[in-house]
CSV table of C-alpha atoms in Angstrom, one decimal:
chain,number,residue,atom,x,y,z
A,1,UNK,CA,-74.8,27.0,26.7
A,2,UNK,CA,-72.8,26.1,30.2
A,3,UNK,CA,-73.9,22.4,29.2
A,4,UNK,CA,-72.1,23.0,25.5
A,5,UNK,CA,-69.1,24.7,27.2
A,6,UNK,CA,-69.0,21.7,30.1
A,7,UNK,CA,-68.7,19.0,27.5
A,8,UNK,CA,-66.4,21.3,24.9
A,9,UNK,CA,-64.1,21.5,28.1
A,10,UNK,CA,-64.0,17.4,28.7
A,11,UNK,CA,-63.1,17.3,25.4
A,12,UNK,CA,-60.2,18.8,25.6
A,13,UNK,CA,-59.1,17.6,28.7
A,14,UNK,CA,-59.8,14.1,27.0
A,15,UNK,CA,-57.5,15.5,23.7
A,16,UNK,CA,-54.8,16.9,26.2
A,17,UNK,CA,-55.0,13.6,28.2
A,18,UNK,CA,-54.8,11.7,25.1
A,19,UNK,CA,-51.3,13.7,24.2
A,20,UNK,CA,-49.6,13.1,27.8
A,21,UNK,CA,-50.1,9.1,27.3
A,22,UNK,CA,-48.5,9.7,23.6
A,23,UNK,CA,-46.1,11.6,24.9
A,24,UNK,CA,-45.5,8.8,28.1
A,25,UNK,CA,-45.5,6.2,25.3
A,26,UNK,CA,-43.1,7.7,23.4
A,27,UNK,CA,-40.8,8.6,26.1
A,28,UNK,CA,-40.8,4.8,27.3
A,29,UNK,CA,-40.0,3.9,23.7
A,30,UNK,CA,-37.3,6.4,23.3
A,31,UNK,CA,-35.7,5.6,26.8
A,32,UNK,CA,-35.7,1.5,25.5
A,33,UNK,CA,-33.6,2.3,22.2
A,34,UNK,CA,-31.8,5.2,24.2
A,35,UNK,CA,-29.9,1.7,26.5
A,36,UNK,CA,-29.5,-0.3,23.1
A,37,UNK,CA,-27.1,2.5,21.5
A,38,UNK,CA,-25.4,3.2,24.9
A,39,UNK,CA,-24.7,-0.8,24.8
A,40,UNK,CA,-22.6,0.0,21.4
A,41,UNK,CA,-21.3,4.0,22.6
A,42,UNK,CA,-23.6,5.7,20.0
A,43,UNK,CA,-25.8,7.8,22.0
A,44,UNK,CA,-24.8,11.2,21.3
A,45,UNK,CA,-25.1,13.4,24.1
A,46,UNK,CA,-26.0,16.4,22.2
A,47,UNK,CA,-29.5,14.7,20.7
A,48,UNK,CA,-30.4,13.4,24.2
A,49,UNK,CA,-29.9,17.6,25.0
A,50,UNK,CA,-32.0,18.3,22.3
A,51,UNK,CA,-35.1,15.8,23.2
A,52,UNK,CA,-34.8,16.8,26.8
A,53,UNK,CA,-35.2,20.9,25.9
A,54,UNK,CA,-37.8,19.3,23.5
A,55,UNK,CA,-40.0,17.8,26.2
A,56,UNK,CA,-39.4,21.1,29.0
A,57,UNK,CA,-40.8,22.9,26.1
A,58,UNK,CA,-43.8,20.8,25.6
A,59,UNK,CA,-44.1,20.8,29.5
A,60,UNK,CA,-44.4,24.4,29.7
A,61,UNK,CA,-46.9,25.0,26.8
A,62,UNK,CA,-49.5,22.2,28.9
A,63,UNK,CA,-48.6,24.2,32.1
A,64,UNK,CA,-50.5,27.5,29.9
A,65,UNK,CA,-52.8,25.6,28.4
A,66,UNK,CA,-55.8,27.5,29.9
A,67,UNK,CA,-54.8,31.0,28.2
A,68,UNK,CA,-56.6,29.9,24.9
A,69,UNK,CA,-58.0,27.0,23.7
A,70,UNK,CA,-56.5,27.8,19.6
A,71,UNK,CA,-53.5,28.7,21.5
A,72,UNK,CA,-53.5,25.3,22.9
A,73,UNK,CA,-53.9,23.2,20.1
A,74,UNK,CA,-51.6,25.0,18.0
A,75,UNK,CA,-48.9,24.3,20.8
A,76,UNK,CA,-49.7,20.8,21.0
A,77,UNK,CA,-50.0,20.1,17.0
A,78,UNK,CA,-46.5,22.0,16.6
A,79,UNK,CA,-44.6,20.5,19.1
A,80,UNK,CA,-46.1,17.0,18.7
A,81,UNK,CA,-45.1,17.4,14.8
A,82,UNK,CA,-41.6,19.0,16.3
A,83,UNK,CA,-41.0,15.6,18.6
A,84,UNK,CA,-42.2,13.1,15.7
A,85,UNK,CA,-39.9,15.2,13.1
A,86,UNK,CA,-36.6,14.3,16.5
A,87,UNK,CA,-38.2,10.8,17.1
A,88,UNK,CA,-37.5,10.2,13.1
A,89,UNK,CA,-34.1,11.8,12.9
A,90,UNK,CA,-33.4,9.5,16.2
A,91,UNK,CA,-34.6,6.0,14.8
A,92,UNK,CA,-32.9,6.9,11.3
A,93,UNK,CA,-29.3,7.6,13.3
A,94,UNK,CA,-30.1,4.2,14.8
A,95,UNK,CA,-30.7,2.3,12.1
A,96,UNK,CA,-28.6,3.7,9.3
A,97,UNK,CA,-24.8,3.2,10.7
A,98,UNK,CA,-22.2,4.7,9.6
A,99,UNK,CA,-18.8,3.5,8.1
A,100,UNK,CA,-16.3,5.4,10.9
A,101,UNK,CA,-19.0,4.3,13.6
A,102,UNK,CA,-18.2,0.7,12.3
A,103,UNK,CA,-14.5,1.2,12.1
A,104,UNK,CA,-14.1,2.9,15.6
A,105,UNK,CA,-16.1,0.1,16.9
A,106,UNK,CA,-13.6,-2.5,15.2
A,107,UNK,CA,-10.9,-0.5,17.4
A,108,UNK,CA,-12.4,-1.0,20.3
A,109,UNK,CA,-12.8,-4.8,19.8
A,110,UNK,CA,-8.9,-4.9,18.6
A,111,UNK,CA,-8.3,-3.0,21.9
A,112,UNK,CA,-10.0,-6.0,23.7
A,113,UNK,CA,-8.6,-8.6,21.7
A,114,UNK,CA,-11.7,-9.4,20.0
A,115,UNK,CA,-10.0,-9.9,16.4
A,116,UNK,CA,-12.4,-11.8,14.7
A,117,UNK,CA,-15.4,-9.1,16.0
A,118,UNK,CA,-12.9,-6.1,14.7
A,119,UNK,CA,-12.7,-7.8,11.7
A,120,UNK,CA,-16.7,-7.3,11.1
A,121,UNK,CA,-16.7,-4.5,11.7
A,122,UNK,CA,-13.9,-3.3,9.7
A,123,UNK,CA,-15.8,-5.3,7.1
A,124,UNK,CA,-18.9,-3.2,7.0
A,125,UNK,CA,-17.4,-0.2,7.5
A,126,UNK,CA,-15.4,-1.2,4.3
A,127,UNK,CA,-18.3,-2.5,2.5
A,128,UNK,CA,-19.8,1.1,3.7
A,129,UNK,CA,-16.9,3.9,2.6
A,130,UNK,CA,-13.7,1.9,1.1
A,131,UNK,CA,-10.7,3.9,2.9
A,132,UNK,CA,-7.4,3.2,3.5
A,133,UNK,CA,-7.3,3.6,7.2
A,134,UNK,CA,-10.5,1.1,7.3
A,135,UNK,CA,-8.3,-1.8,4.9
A,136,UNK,CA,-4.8,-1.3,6.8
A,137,UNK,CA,-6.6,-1.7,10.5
A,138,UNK,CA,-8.3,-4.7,9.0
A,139,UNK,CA,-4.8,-5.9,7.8
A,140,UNK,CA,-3.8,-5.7,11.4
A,141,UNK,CA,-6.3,-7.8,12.7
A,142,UNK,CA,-5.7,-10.3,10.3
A,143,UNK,CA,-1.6,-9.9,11.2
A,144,UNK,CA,-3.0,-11.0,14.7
A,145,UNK,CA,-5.1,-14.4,14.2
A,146,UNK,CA,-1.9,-15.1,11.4
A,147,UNK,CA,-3.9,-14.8,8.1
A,148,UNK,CA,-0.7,-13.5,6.8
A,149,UNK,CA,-2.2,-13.9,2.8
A,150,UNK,CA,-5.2,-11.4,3.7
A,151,UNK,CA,-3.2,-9.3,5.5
A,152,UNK,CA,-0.6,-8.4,2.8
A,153,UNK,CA,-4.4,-8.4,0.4
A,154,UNK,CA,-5.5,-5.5,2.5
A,155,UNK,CA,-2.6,-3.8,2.8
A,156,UNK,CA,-2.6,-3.8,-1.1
A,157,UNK,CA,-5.6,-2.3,-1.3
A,158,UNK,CA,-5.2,0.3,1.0
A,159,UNK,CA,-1.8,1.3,-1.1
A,160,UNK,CA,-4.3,1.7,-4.2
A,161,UNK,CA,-6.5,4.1,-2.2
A,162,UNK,CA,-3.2,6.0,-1.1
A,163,UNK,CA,0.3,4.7,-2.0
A,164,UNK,CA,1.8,6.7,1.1
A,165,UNK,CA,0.2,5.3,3.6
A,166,UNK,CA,3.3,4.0,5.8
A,167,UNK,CA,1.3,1.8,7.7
A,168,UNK,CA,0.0,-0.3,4.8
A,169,UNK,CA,3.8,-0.8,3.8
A,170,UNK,CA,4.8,-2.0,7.2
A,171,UNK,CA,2.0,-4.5,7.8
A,172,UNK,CA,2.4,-5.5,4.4
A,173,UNK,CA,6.1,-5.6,4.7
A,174,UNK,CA,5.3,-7.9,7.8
A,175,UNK,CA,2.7,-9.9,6.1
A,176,UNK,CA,5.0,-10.8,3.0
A,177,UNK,CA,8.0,-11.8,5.8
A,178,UNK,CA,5.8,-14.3,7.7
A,179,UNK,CA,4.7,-15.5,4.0
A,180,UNK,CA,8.2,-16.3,3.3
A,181,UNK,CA,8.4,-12.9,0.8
A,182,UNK,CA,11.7,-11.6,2.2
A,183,UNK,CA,12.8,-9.6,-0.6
A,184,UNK,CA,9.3,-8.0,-1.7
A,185,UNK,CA,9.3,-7.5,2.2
A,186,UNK,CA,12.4,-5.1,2.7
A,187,UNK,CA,10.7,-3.5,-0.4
A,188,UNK,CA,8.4,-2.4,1.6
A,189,UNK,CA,10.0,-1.6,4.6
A,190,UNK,CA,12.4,0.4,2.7
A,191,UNK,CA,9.7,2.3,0.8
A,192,UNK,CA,8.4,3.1,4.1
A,193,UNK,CA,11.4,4.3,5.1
A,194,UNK,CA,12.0,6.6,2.4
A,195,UNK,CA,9.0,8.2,3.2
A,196,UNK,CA,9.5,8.2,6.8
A,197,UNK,CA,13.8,8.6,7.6
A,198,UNK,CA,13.4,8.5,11.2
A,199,UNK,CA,10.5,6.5,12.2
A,200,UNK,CA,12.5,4.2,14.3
A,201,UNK,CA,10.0,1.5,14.2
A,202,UNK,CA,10.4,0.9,10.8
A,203,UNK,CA,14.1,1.1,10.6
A,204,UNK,CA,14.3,-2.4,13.4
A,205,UNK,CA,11.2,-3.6,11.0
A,206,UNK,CA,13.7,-3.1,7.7
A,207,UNK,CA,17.1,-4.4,9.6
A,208,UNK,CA,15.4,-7.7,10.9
A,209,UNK,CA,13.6,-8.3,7.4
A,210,UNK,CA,17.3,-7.7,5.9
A,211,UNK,CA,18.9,-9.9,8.3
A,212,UNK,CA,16.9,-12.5,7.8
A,213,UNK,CA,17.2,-12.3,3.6
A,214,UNK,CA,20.6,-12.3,4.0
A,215,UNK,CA,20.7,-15.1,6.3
A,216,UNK,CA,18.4,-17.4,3.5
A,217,UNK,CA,20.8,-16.4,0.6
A,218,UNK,CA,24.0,-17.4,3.2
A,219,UNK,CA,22.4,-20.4,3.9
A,220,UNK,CA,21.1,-21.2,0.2
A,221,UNK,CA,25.1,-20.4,-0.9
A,222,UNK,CA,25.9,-23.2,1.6
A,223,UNK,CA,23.9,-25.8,0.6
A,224,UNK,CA,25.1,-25.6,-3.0
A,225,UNK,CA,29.0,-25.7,-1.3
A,226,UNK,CA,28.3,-28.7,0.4
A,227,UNK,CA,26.7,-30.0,-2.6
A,228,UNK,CA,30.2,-29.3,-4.8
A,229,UNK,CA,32.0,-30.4,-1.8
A,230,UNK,CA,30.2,-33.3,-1.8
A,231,UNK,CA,30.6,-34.1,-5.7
A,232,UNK,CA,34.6,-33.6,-5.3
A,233,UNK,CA,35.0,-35.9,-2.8
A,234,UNK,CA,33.3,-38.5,-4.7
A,235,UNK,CA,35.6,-37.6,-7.3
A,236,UNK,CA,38.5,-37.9,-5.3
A,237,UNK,CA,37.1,-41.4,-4.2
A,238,UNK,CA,37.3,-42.6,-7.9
A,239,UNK,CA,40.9,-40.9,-8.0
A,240,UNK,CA,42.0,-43.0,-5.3
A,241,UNK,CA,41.1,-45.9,-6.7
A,242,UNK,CA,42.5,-45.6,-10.2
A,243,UNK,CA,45.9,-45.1,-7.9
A,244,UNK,CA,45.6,-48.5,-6.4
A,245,UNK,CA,44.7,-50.3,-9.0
A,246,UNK,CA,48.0,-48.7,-10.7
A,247,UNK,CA,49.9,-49.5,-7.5
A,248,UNK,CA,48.9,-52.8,-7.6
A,249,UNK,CA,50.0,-53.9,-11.2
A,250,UNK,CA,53.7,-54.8,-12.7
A,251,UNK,CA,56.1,-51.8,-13.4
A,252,UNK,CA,56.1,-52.4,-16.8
A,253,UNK,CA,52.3,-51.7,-17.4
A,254,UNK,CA,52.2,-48.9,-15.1
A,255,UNK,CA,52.7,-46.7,-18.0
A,256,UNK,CA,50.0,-48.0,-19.7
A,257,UNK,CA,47.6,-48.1,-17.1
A,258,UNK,CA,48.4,-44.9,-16.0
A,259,UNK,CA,48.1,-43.6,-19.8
A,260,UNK,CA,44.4,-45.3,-20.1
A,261,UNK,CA,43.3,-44.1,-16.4
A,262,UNK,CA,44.3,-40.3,-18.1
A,263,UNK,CA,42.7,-40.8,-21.5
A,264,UNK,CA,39.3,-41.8,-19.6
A,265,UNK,CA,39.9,-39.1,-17.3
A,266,UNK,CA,40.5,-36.8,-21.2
A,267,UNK,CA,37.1,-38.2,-22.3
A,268,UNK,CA,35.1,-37.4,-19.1
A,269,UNK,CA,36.6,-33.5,-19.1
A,270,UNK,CA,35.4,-33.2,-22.8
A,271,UNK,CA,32.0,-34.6,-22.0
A,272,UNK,CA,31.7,-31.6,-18.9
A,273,UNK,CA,32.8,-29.3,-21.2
A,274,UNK,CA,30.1,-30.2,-24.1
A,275,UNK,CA,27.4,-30.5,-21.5
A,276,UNK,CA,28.5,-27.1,-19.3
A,277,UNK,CA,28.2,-25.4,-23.4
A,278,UNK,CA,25.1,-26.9,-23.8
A,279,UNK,CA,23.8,-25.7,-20.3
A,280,UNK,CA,25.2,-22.2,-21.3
A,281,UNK,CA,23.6,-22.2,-24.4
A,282,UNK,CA,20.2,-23.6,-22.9
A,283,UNK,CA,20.4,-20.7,-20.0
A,284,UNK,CA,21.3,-17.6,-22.9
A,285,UNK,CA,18.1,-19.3,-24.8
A,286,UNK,CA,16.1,-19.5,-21.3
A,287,UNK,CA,17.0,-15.8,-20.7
A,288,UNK,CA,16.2,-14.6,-24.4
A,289,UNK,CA,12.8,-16.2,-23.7
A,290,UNK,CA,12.9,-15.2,-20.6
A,291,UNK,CA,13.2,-11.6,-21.1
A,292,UNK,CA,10.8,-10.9,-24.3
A,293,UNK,CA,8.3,-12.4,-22.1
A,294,UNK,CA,8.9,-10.0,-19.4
A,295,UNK,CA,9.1,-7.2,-22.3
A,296,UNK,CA,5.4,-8.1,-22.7
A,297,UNK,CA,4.2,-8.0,-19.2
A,298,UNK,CA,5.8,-4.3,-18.4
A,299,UNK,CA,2.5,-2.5,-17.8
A,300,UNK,CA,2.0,1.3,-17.0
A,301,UNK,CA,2.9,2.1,-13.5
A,302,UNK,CA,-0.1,3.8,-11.3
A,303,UNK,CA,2.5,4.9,-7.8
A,304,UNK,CA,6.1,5.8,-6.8
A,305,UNK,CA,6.0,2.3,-5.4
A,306,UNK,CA,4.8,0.5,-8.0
A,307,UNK,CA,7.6,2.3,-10.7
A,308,UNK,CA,10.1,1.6,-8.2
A,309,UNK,CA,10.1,-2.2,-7.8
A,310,UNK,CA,9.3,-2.7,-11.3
A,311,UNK,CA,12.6,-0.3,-12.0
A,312,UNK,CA,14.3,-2.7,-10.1
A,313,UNK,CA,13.3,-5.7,-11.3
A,314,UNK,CA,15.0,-5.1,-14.6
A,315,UNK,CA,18.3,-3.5,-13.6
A,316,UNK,CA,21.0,-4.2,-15.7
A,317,UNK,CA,19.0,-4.3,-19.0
A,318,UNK,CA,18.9,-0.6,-20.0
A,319,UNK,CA,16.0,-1.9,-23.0
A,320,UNK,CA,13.6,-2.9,-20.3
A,321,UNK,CA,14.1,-0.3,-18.2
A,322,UNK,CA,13.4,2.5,-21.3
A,323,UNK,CA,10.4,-0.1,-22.5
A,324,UNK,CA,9.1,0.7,-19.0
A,325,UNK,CA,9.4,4.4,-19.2
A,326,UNK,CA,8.2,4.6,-22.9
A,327,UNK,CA,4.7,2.5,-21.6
A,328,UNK,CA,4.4,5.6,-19.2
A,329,UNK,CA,3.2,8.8,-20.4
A,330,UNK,CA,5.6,11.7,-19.6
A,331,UNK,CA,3.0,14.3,-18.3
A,332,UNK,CA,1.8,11.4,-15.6
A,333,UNK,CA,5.2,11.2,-13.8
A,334,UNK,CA,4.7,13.9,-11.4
A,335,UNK,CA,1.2,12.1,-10.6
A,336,UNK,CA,2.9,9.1,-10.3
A,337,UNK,CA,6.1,9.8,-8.0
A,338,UNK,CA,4.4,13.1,-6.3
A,339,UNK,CA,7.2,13.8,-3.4
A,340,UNK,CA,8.4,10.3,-3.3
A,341,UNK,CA,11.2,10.1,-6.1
A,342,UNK,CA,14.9,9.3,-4.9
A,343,UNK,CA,18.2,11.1,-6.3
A,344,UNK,CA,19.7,7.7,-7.2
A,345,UNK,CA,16.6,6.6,-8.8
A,346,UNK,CA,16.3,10.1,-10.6
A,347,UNK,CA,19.5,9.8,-12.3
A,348,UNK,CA,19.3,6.9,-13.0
A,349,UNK,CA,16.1,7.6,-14.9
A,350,UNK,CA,18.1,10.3,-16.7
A,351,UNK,CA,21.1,7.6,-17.8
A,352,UNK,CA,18.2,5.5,-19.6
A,353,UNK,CA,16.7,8.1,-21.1
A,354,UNK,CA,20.1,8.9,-22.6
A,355,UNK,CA,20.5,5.8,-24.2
A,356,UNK,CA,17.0,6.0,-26.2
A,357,UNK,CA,17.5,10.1,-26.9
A,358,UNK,CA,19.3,10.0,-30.2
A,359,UNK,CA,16.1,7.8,-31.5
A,360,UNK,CA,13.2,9.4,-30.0
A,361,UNK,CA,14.5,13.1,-29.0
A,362,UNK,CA,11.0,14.5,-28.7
A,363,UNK,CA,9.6,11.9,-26.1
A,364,UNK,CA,13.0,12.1,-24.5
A,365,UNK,CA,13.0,15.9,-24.0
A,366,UNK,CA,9.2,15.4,-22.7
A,367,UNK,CA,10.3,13.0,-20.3
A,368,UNK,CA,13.1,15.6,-19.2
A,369,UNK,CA,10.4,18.4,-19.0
A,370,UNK,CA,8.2,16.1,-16.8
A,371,UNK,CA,10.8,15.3,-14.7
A,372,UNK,CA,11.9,18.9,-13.4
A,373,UNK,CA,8.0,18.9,-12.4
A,374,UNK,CA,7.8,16.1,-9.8
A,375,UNK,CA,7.5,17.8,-6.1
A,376,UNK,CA,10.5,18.8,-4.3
A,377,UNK,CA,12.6,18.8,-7.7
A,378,UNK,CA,15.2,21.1,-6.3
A,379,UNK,CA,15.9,19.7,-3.1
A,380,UNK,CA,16.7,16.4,-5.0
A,381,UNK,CA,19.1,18.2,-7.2
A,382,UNK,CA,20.9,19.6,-3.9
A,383,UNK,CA,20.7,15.7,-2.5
A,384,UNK,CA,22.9,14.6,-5.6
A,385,UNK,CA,26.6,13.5,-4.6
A,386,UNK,CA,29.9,15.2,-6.7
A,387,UNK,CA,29.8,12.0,-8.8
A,388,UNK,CA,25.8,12.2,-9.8
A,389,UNK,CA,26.6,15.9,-10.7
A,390,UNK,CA,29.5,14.9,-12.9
A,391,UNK,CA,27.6,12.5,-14.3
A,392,UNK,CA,25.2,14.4,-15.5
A,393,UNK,CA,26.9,17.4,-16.6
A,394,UNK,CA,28.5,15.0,-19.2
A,395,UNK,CA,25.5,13.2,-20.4
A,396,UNK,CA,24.2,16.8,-21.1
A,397,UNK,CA,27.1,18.1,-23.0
A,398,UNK,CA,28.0,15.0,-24.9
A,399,UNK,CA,24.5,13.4,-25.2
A,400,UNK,CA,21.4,16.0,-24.6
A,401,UNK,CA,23.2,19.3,-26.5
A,402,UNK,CA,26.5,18.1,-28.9
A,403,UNK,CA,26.6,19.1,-31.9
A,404,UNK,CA,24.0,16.8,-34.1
A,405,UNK,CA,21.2,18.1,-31.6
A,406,UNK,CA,18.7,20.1,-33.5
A,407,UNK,CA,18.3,23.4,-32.7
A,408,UNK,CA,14.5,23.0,-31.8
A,409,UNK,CA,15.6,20.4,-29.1
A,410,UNK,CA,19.1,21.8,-28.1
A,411,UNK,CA,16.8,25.2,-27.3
A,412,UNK,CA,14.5,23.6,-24.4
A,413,UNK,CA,17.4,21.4,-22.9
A,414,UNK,CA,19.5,24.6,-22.8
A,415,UNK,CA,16.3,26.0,-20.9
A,416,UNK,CA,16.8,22.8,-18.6
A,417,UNK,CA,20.6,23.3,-17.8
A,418,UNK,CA,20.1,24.7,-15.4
A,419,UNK,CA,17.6,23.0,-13.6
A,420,UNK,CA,19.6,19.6,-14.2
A,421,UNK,CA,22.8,21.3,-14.2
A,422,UNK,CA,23.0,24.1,-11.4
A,423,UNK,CA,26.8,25.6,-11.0
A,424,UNK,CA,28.2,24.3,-8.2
């Protein structure tokens, strides 16, 4: 019996022995990838907590392990299952990484300059969880080794993810400057600004942009002057010469020299004129063409932004403006501007929809109803100047509610009198 109980001893001794060398091993192998994710700053002081109170624990239930010997191979089997169950959890962290652990690495590269390492990283973080954030910091790095096209790319997409996201707008409006884009670039900076008043930043970004437009259309302006500058002193050239030559002759055939020189001078005005009427007529024809075309590429608007530019692409043709509207439903306008809308640009959406109501009242008064729902409608009403109140206190009275209105119409734009219309 003492020999059974001798050997049954050793044997556990041996199993216990066994454990520690596990437990060495595994300690060695933990402390190894412990330095790889310090190397990248994702060791996460609160697991290393949790394997260190793991291993005291362990410790302690070896220090007893002469109380029982059930008692000690329950301990070890539980906490050996407990450390294997950490040790998974820990290699899984490690080798699944996560997208803002590959974005907030990317800013630490951009902080060091490291753009083409920040853009990797943006990149799988991207590739990962698509965000906004992630697509506008890769935007910058790409502002900063001058790949201007995937910049303004980025910037796009992080506008589809969430159109108010002033950042995307001001590296894109950046992008689009250095790409020779002036005017879709003080777009941008001015939509950024409208969302923003008093981010001075943006203001210098939207007065250099501007100054710079202006300073291409001066110097395109100049160019054609000199050009016509150019032609009338050629002309004056050929003037001068007729006048010698008629200086040069007998008194008596002046008159008929001078006659010819003005009957060819006749022909050559009726030939500008002909050709200036045909150029006329080609550019009318040009703009006909021009403009159906256009009438077949208006597509629904998804943001405030989008709406916006495509609004003012076609100002001064009241047709494309209302084809525009009409291709977007009514109830998705307070999606679409949420609590970006403008009082110019609201009343001017309520001068186009007058010139369509008599036609289509019903999608008209939708479009009305809509309206009064985008955010912050009030405090846009209280934005409007004397003239924008005038304005539309007489497109309601002699457009919206005159006398040919029916009564099932004139009853829910009476409702939205005052909403449109508040007494002043």
């Amino acid at each position: 019996m003492a020999r059974a109980s001798s050997k049954h001893d050793r044997d556990q001794a041996l199993d216990f022995q066994g454990f520690l060398n596990d437990l060495q091993d595994w300690e060695m192998s933990l402390n190894d990838k412990d330095k790889k994710l310090k190397s990248r700053g994702l060791v996460k002081e609160k697991l290393e907590t949790r394997v260190v109170d793991e291993d005291r624990k362990l410790v302690a239930k070896a220090a007893i392990s002469d109380n029982s010997s059930n008692a000690r191979q329950y301990d070890y089997s539980r906490n050996y299952d407990s450390i294997t169950h950490l040790s998974g959890d820990f290699m899984k962290e490690e080798s699944s990484p996560d997208a803002t652990s590959e974005k907030e690495l990317g800013n630490e590269y951009f902080k060091q300059k490291k753009f083409k390492e920040a853009v990797d990283c943006y990149s799988r973080s991207i590739a990962l969880s698509p965000t906004a954030v992630a697509y506008a910091n890769r935007a910058m790095a790409y502002l900063k080794m001058r790949r201007f096209q995937e910049a303004e790319d980025d910037c796009t997409e992080a506008l589809n993810l969430d159109d108010r996201y002033i950042k995307a707008y001001s590296r894109r409006s950046t992008a689009r400057k250095e790409l020779g884009k002036l005017k879709e670039s003080i777009e941008d900076a001015e939509f950024a600004l409208r969302l923003e008043p008093h981010n001075q930043e943006i203001k210098k970004q939207y007065a250099e942009t501007k100054s710079l437009y202006e300073k291409e259309i001066l110097n395109k302006a100049s160019g054609a002057l000199r050009s016509s500058m150019q032609k009338v002193g050629k002309s004056k050239v050929e003037v001068n010469k007729h006048v010698g030559a008629v200086q040069s002759v007998s008194r008596s055939s002046q008159k008929i020299v001078t006659a010819a020189i003005q009957e060819d001078h006749n022909k050559k005005n009726h030939k500008k004129q002909e050709l200036k009427a045909s150029v006329q007529e080609l550019a009318a024809r040009a703009a006909s063409l021009a403009k159906a075309e256009v009438a077949k590429n208006i597509t629904p608007p998804n943001s405030a932004y989008q709406f916006e530019v495509s609004w003012r692409g076609l100002a001064g043709d009241r047709t494309l403006q209302a084809r525009l509207l009409k291709v977007t439903s009514p109830v998705a306008l307070p999606q679409i501007f949420k609590n970006a809308m403008s009082a110019p640009m609201l009343v001017d959406i309520i001068r186009c929809i007058a010139t369509f109501f008599t036609e289509e009242m019903d999608l008209a008064v939708k479009y009305l109803e809509n309206l009064a729902k985008v955010s912050r409608f009030d405090t846009i009403m209280m934005c409007l100047s004397s003239t924008d109140r005038a304005d539309l206190h007489r497109i309601w009275d002699d457009v919206f509610c005159n006398n040919a209105t029916p009564m099932e119409y004139a009853e829910r734009l009476d409702n939205l009198r005052s909403s449109y219309c508040p007494k002043q």
